[in-house]
C-alpha positions as YAML, in Angstrom:
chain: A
units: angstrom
residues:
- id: 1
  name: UNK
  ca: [-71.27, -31.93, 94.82]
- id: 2
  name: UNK
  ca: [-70.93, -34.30, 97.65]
- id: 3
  name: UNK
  ca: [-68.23, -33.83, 100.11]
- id: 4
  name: UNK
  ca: [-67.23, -37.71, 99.99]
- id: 5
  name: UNK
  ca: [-66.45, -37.16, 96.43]
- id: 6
  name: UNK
  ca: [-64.45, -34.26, 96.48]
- id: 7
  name: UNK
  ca: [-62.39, -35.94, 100.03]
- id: 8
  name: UNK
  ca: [-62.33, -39.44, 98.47]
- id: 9
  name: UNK
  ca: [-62.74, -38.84, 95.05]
- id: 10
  name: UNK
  ca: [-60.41, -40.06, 92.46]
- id: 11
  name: UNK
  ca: [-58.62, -39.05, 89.21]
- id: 12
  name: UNK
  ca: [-60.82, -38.49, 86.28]
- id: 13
  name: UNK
  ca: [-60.29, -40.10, 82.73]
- id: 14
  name: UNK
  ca: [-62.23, -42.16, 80.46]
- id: 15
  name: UNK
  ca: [-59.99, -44.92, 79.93]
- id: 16
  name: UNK
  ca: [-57.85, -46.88, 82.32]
- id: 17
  name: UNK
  ca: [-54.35, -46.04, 80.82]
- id: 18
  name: UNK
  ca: [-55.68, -42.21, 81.35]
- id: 19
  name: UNK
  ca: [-57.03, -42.61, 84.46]
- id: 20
  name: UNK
  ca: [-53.56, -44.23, 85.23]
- id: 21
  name: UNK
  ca: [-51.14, -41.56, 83.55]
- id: 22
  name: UNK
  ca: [-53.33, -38.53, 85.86]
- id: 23
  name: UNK
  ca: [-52.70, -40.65, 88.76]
- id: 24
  name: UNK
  ca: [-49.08, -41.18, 88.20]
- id: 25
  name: UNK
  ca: [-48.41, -37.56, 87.28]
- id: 26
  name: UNK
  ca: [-50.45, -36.66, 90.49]
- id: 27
  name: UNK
  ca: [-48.41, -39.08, 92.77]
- id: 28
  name: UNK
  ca: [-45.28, -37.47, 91.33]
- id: 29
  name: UNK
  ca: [-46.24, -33.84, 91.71]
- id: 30
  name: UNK
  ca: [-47.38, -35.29, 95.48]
- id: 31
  name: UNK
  ca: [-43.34, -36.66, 95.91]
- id: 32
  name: UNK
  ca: [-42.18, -33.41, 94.94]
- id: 33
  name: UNK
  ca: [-43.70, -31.59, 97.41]
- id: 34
  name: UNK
  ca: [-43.06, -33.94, 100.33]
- id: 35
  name: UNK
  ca: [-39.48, -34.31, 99.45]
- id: 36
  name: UNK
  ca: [-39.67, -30.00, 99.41]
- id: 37
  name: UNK
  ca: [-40.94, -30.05, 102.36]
- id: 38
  name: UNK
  ca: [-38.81, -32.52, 104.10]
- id: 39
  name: UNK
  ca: [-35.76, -29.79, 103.93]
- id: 40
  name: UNK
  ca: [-37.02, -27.55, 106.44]
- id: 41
  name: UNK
  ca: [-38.90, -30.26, 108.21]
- id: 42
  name: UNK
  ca: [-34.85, -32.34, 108.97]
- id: 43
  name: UNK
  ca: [-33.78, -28.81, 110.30]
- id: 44
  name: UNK
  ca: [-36.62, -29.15, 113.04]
- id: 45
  name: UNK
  ca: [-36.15, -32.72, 113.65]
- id: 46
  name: UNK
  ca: [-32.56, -32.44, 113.98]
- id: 47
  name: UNK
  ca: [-32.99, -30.57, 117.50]
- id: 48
  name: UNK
  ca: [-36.01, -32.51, 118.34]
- id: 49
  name: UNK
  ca: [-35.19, -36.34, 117.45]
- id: 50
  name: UNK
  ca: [-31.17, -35.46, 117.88]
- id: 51
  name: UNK
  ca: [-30.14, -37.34, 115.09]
- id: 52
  name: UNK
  ca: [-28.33, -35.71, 112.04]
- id: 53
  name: UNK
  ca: [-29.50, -33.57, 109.25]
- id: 54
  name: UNK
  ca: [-29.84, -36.04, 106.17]
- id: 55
  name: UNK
  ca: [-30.76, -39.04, 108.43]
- id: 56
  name: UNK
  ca: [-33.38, -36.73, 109.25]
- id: 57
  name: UNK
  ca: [-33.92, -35.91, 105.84]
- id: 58
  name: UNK
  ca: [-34.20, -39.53, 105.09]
- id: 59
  name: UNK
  ca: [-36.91, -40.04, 106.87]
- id: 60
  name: UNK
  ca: [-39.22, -37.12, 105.77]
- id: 61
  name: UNK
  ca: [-38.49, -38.06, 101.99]
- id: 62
  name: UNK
  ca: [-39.51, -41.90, 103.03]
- id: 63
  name: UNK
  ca: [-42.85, -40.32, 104.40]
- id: 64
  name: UNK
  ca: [-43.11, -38.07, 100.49]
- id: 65
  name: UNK
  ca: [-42.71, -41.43, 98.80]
- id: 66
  name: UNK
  ca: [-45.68, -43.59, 101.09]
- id: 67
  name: UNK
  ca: [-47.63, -40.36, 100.96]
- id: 68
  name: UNK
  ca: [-46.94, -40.50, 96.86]
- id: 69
  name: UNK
  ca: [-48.24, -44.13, 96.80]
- id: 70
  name: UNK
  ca: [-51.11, -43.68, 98.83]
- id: 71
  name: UNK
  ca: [-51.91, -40.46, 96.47]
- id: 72
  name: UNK
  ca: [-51.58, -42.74, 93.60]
- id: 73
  name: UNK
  ca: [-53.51, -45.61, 94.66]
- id: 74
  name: UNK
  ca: [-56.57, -42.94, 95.48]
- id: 75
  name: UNK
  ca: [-56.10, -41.24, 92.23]
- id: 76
  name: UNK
  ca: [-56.20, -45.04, 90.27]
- id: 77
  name: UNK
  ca: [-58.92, -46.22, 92.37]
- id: 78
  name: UNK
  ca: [-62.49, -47.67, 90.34]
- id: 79
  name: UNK
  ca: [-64.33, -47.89, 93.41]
- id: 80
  name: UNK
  ca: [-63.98, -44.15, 94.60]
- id: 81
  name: UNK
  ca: [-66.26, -41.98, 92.90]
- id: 82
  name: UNK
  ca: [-65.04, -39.60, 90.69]
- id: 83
  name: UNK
  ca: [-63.74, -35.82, 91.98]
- id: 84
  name: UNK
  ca: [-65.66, -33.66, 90.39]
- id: 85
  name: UNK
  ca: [-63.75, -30.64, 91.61]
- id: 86
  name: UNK
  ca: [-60.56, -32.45, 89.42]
- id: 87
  name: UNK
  ca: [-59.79, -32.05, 85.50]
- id: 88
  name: UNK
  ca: [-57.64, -34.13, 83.63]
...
């Protein structure tokens, strides 16, 4: 399997509305994490960017939800070749 693929590869599906769906349901899952990981992440940038918790908090779920696009755009994406190391 070529490395490009499985780095730049996106979501598999025959058709364009499944193709889609798997993308969306990948961006999602990709949101979820980020916004899980932006709770521990405002603790540490409260003492380092000295503004307040949930400002903080703020801006790490801002950063889930353009990482969540960008995910999603991949995943859609015709021109990529397909991930071979993904199922649908």
């Amino acid at each position: 399997m070529p490395i490009a693929a499985k780095i730049l590869g996106s979501s598999p599906g025959g058709t364009s509305g499944e193709k889609a769906k798997t993308a969306f349901l990948r961006a999602l899952r990709t949101l979820i994490q980020g916004v899980a990981g932006a709770f521990p992440a405002a603790g540490a940038g409260v003492a380092i960017l000295s503004t307040g918790y949930w400002q903080t908090f703020g801006y790490g779920c801002v950063a889930a939800l353009i990482t969540a696009i960008v995910s999603f755009l991949q995943n859609i994406a015709s021109f990529l070749p397909e991930d071979p190391t993904q199922t649908s």
